[in-house]
XYZ file of C-alpha atoms in Angstrom:
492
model
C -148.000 270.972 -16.273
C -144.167 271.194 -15.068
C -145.525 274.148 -12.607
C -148.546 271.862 -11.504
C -146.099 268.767 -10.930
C -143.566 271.340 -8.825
C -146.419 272.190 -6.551
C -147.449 268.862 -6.315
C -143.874 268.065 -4.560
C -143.862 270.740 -1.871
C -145.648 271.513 1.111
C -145.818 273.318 4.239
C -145.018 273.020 7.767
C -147.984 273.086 9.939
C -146.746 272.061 13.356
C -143.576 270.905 15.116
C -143.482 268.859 18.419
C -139.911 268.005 18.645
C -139.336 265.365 16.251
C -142.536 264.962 15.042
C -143.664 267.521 11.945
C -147.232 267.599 10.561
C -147.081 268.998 6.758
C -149.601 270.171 4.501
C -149.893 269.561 1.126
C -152.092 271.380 -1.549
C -152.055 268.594 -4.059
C -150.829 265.094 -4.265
C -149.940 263.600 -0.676
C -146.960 261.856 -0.261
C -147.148 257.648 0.541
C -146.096 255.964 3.536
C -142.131 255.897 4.357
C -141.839 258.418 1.865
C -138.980 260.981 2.423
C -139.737 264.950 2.272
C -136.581 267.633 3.031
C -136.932 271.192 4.478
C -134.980 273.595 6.175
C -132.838 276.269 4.540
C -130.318 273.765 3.085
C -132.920 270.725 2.727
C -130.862 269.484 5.873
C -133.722 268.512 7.763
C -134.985 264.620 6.260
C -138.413 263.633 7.311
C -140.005 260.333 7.091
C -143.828 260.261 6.583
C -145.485 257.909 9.007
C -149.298 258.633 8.984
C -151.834 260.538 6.647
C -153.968 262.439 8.568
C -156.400 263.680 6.393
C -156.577 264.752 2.323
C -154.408 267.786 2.886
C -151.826 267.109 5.832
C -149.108 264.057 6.551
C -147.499 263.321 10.346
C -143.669 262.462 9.653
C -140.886 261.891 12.118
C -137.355 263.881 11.347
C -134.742 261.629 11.273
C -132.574 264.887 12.123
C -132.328 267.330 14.710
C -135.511 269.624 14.078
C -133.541 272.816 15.345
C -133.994 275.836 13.346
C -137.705 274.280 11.809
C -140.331 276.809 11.736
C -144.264 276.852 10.544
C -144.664 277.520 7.205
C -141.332 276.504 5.743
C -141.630 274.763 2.560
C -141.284 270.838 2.544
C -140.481 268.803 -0.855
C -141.155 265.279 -1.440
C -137.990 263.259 -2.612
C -140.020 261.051 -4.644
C -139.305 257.485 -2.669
C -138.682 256.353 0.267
C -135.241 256.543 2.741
C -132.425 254.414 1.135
C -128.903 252.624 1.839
C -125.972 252.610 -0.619
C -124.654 248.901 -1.676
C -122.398 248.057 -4.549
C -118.251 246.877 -3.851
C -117.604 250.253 -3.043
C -119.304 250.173 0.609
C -116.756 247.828 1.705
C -113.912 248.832 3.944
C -116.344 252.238 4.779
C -118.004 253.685 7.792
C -121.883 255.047 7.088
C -124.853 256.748 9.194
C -128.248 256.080 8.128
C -128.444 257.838 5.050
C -125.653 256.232 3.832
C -123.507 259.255 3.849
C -119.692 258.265 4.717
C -118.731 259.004 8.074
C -115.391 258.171 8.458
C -113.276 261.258 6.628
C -113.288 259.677 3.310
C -114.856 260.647 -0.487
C -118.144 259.459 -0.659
C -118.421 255.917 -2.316
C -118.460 256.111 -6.062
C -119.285 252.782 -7.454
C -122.974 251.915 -5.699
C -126.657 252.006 -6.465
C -129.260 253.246 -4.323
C -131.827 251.275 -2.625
C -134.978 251.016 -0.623
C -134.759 250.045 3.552
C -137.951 249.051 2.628
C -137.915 245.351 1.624
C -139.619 242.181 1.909
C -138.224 239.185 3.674
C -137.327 236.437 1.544
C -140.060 233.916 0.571
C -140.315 230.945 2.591
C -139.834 229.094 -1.299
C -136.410 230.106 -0.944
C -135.219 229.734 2.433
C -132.253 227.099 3.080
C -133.912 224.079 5.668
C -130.047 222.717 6.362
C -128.482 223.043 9.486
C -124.935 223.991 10.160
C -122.483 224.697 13.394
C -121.015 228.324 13.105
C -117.401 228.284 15.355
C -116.572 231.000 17.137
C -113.198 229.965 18.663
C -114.476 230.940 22.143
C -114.759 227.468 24.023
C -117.932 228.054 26.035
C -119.933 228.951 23.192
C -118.975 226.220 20.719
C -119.107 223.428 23.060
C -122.621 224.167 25.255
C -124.314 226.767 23.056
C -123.125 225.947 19.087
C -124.190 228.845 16.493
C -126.091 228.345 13.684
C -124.672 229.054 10.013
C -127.468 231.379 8.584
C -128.950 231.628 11.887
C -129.434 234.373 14.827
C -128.126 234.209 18.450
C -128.246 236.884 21.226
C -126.171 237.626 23.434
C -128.160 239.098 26.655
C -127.223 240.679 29.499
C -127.756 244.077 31.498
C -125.353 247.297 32.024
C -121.386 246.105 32.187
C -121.532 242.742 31.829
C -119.402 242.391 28.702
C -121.371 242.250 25.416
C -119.525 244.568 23.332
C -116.545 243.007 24.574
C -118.254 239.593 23.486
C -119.140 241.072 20.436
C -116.122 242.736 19.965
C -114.272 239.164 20.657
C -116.727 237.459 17.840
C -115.545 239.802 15.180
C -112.029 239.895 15.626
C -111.965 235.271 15.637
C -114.572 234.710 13.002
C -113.443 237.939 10.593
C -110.492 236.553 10.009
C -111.493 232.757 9.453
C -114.855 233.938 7.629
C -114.900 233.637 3.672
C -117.826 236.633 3.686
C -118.508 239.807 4.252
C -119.097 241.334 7.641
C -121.761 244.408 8.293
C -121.673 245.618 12.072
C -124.762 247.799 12.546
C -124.271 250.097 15.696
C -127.974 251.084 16.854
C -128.315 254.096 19.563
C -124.494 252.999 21.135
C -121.876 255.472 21.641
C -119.487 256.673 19.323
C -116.382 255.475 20.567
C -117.063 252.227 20.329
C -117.709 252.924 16.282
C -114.293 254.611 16.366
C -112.652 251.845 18.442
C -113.535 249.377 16.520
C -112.503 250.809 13.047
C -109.151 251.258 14.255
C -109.228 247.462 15.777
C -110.365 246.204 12.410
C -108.248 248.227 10.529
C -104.644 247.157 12.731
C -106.400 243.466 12.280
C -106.113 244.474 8.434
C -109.799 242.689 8.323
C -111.256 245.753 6.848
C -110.947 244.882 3.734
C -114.074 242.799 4.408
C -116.103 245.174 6.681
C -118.844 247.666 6.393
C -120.132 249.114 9.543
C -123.385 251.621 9.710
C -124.092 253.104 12.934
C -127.106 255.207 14.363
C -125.634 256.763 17.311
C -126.662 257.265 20.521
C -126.916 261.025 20.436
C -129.083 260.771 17.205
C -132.948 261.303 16.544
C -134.984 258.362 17.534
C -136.127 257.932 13.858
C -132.954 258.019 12.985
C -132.017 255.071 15.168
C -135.047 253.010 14.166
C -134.197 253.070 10.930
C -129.829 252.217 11.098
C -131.020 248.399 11.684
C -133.221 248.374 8.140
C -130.452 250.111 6.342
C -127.533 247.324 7.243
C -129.871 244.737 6.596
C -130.626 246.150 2.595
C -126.142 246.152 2.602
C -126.054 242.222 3.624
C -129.430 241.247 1.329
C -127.367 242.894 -1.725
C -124.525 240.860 -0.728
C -126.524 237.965 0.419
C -128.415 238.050 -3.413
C -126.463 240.003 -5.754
C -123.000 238.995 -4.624
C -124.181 235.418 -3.797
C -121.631 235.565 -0.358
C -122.374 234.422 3.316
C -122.717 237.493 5.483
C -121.829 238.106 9.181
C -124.357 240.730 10.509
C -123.020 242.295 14.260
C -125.903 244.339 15.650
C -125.108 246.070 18.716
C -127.482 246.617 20.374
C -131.239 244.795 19.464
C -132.885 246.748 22.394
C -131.794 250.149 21.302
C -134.181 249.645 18.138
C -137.070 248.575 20.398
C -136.220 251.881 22.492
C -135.957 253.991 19.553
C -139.217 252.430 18.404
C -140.876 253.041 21.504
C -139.860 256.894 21.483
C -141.439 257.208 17.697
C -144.696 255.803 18.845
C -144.665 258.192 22.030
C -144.032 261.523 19.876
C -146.774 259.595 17.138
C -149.381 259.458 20.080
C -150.142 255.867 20.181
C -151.307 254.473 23.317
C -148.462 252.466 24.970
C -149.100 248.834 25.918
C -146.922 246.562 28.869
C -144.236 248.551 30.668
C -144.581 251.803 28.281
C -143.215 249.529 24.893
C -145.020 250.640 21.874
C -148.044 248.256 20.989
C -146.227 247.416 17.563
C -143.034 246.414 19.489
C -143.551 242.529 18.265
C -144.480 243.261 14.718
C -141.442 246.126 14.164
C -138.736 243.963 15.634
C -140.519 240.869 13.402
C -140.530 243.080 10.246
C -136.147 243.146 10.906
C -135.392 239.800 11.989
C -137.627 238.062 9.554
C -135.492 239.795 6.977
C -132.123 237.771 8.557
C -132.712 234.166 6.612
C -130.759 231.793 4.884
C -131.928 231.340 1.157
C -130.624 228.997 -2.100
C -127.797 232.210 -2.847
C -126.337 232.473 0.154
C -126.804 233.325 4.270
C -126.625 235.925 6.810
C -126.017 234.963 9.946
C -126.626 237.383 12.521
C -125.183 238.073 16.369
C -126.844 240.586 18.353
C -125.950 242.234 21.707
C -129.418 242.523 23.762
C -129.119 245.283 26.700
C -131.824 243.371 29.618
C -133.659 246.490 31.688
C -132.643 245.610 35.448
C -131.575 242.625 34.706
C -134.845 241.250 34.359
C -135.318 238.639 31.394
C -139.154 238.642 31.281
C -138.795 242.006 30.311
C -141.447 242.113 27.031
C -137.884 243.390 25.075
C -136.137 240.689 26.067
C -139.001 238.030 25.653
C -140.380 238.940 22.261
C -136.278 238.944 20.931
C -135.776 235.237 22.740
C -138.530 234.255 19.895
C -136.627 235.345 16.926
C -133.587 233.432 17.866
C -131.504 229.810 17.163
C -129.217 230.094 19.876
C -129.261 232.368 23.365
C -126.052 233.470 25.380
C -127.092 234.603 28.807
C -124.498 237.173 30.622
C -124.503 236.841 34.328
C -123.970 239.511 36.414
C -122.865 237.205 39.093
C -120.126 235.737 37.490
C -118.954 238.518 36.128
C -118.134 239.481 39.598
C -116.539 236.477 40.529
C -113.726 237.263 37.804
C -115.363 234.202 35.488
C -114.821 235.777 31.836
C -116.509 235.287 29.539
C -119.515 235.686 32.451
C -121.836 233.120 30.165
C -124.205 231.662 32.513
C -124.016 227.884 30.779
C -127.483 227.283 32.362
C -129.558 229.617 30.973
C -127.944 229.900 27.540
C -129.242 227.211 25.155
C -129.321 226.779 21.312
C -131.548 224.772 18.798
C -128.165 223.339 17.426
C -127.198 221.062 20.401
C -128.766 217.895 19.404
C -127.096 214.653 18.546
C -128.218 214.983 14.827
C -126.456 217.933 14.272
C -123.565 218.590 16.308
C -122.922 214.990 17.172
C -123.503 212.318 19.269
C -120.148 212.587 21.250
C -120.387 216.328 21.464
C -123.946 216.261 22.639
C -123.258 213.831 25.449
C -120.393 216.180 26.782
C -122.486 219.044 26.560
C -125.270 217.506 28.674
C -122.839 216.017 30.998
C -121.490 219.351 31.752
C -124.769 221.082 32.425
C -125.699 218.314 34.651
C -122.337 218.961 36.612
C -123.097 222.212 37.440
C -126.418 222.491 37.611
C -125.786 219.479 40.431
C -122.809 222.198 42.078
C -125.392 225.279 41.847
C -127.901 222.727 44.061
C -125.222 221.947 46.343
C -123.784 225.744 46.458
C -127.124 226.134 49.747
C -125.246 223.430 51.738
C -121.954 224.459 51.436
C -122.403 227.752 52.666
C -124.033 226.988 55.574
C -122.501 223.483 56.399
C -118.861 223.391 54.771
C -117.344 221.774 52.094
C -116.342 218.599 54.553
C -120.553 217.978 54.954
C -120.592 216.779 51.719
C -120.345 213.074 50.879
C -117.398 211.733 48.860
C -119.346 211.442 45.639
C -120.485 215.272 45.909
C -117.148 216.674 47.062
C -115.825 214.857 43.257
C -118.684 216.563 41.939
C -117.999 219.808 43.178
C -114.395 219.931 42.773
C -114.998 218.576 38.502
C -117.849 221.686 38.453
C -115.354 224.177 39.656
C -112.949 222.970 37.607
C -114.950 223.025 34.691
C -116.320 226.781 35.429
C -112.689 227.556 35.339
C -111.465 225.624 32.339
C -114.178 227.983 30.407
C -113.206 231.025 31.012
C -110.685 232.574 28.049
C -108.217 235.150 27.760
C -109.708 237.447 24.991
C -107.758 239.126 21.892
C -109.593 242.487 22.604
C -109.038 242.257 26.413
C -105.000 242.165 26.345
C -104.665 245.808 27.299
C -106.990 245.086 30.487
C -105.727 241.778 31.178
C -101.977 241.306 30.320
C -102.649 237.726 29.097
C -102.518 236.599 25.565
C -105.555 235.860 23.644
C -106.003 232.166 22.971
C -108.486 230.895 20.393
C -109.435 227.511 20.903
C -110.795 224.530 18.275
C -114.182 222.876 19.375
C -111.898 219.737 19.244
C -109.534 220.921 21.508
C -112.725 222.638 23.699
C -114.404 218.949 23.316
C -111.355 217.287 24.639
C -110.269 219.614 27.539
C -113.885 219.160 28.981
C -113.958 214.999 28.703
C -110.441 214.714 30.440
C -111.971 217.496 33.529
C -114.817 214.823 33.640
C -112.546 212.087 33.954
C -110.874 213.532 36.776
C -107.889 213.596 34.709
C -107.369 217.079 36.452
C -108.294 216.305 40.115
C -104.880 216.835 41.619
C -104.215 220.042 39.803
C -105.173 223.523 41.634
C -108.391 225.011 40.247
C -106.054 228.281 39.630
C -104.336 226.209 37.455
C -107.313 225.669 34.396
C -108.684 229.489 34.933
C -107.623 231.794 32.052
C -106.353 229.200 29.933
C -106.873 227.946 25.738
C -106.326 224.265 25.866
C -106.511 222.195 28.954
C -102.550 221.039 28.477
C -101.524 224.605 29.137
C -102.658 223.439 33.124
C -99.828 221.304 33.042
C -97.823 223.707 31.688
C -98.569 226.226 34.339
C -98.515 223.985 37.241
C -94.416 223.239 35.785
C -93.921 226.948 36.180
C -95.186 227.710 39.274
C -97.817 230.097 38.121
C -101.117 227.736 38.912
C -100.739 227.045 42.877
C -103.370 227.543 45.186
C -104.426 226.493 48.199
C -106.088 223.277 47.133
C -109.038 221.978 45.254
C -112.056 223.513 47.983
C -110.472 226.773 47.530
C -111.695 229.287 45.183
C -109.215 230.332 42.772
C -108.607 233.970 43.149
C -108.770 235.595 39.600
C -105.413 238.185 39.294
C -106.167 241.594 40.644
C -106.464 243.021 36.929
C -108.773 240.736 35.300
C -111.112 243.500 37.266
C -110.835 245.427 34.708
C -111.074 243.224 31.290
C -114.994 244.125 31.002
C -115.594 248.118 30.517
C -117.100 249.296 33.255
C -118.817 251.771 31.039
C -120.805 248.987 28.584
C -123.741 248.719 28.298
């Protein structure tokens, strides 16, 4: 019987196509998700993804296949692959097998369990709504997050997400009671290693678990990071009864990775070469971010856009998932406007008068009617001139540029680019600086003088010093020559 159950756990290797392995088994066949091992170490994981027929399973290696040969022998692990959570994963670095990745002993005090799991029920999902502040003035005041809820931040190659991201972590981290899980998927490794050593100087890490499925990993390996992080915050979510910050960076590496699996699977592509299960993958992981009676995750995540383009079916099946949307633009990233948040094509569900407030609602409209009036207007003065314009539109356009300016931010993670001190500013204060722009409070200061700034008195301030002249209110203000360089040109 012991022999029969022995043989009943091993197979053979029948074929290998780069990642993907088709095994044979004389006896009992493996389930779904299952794990088997091989190799001459067991170093080589496999994740069972189709039965083929009564004797053979098609798995993907979530490892690099080198060194695999026909006819090896394959065990079955017995369940399925599975992330480590307990207090001992704080404060640690992981890959997707929960091994610990950043030079330490393994974890001692955890338990084991399946990336497998079911969202919560809809019996026990939290219906109240709540403003999540980020300290970063353009977000809170025009696009408020939502406690428990998800946001995106979009944009294409070098825009600033990480950064964004990056920026996120370091203000709420320190100001948030939880716990907070970044989840690198398919993004390079310095980033993992930079931020470690931010968190750690920030003395945040205390706080922090971070899991990351590189870039230079399988793509089964990479498909599965995002499941794994989400099993660490639904133990701390459930077990530990805490509110959990989840930072995934980035969303469209785990539709990539899932699109490579279902090319070396065989399945017949659908739209632009995605995998026809793109919608109900990336809806099995976000349905598992919720708010329940025991506590809430709430979840930011870093969306790469192909060319730019946001009907892109990656970027259009993540828009669904999410409470709030923060739209990069390239364009003002180029014009030295940081954070380059396009106000007009971000939005959240949160800006309504019943939630954030009727005061803060009418500002926030207010605004976007400013400047989507300046972007009409921006035709006529490029061909005609500024002096074309009637009195009431010249007002208008001077308040819009002024308030385009008053939004951008020095960032804490950019001070090594920038040479200006990071400022983190209260929606109050945010609130406030905005209403006096509108009132034209501001309309004999230099635009030069409300760009880069936390709170709209430091204007004032700068105007005293000498540091905010320019040549007058039609003028744009020329961002310094180094704020070139506070967005890596690298990210992506």
């Amino acid at each position: 019987m012991e022999n029969m159950n022995r043989l009943s756990n091993t197979g053979a290797v029948v074929s290998v196509r780069g990642s993907v392995v088709d095994i044979h088994f004389d006896m009992q066949l493996p389930p779904i998700y299952s794990l088997l091992r091989t190799g001459d170490t067991g170093e080589i994981i496999i994740e069972v993804l189709a039965q083929l027929d009564t004797r053979r399973v098609r798995g993907i290696a979530l490892t690099p296949t080198q060194g695999l040969a026909r006819g090896m022998v394959v065990e079955y692990t017995g369940g399925p692959l599975q992330a480590p959570v307990g207090k001992g994963i704080r404060a640690r670095m992981f890959d997707v097998f929960g091994r610990a990745i950043d030079r330490e002993a393994a974890p001692t005090d955890v338990q084991w369990r399946s990336v497998h799991r079911a969202p919560p029920p809809l019996a026990r999902r939290s219906t109240t709504s709540e403003v999540f502040t980020t300290g970063i003035k353009v977000i809170d005041v025009l696009m408020p997050l939502e406690r428990g809820g998800k946001a995106g931040l979009f944009g294409g190659a070098g825009v600033g997400k990480t950064v964004l991201l990056t920026e996120m972590i370091h203000n709420m981290v320190g100001q948030h009671e939880g716990v907070s899980i970044f989840c690198g998927i398919g993004e390079r490794c310095r980033e993992g290693e930079e931020l470690y050593r931010e968190m750690k100087q920030a003395g945040v890490l205390s706080n922090m678990v971070m899991i990351f499925g590189q870039m230079n990993e399988p793509p089964g390996a990479r498909f599965r990071v995002g499941h794994a992080a989400l099993t660490m915050a639904e133990y701390f979510r459930d077990d530990e009864r805490r509110d959990v910050l989840l930072l995934i960076d980035n969303i469209f590496r785990f539709i990539q990775a899932g699109s490579e699996v279902s090319g070396l699977m065989g399945q017949m592509p659908s739209r632009l070469g995605y995998q026809p299960t793109m919608g109900t993958e990336l809806s099995q992981l976000e349905e598992r971010i919720a708010n329940t009676d025991s506590g809430a995750i709430t979840s930011i995540q870093a969306v790469y856009v192909p060319a730019d383009d946001f009907t892109d079916p990656a970027a259009v099946h993540t828009f669904s998932h999410l409470s709030a949307s923060i739209v990069l633009s390239r364009k003002r990233a180029s014009e030295g406007l940081y954070p380059a948040i396009d106000p007009l094509q971000s939005s959240s569900k949160m800006a309504t008068p019943g939630i954030v407030g009727a005061r803060h609602y009418a500002l926030a409209q207010e605004i976007r009617r400013t400047l989507a009036q300046y972007a009409e207007l921006k035709d006529i003065i490029a061909m005609l001139g500024l002096e074309q314009l009637s009195p009431e539109d010249r007002n208008l356009v001077a308040r819009a540029r002024r308030l385009e300016r008053f939004l951008t931010q020095p960032f804490f993670t950019t001070e090594q680019f920038t040479g200006l001190q990071g400022k983190l500013v209260s929606l109050e204060e945010a609130l406030d600086g905005c209403e006096r722009i509108l009132n034209d409070e501001f309309k004999d200061y230099p635009e030069s003088a409300l760009y880069m700034i936390g709170v709209v008195d430091e204007a004032k301030q700068k105007v005293q010093s000498g540091k905010g002249a320019d040549s007058g209110s039609g003028a744009a203000a020329e961002p310094p020559a180094e704020i070139e360089h506070a967005v890596d040109p690298d990210e992506s």
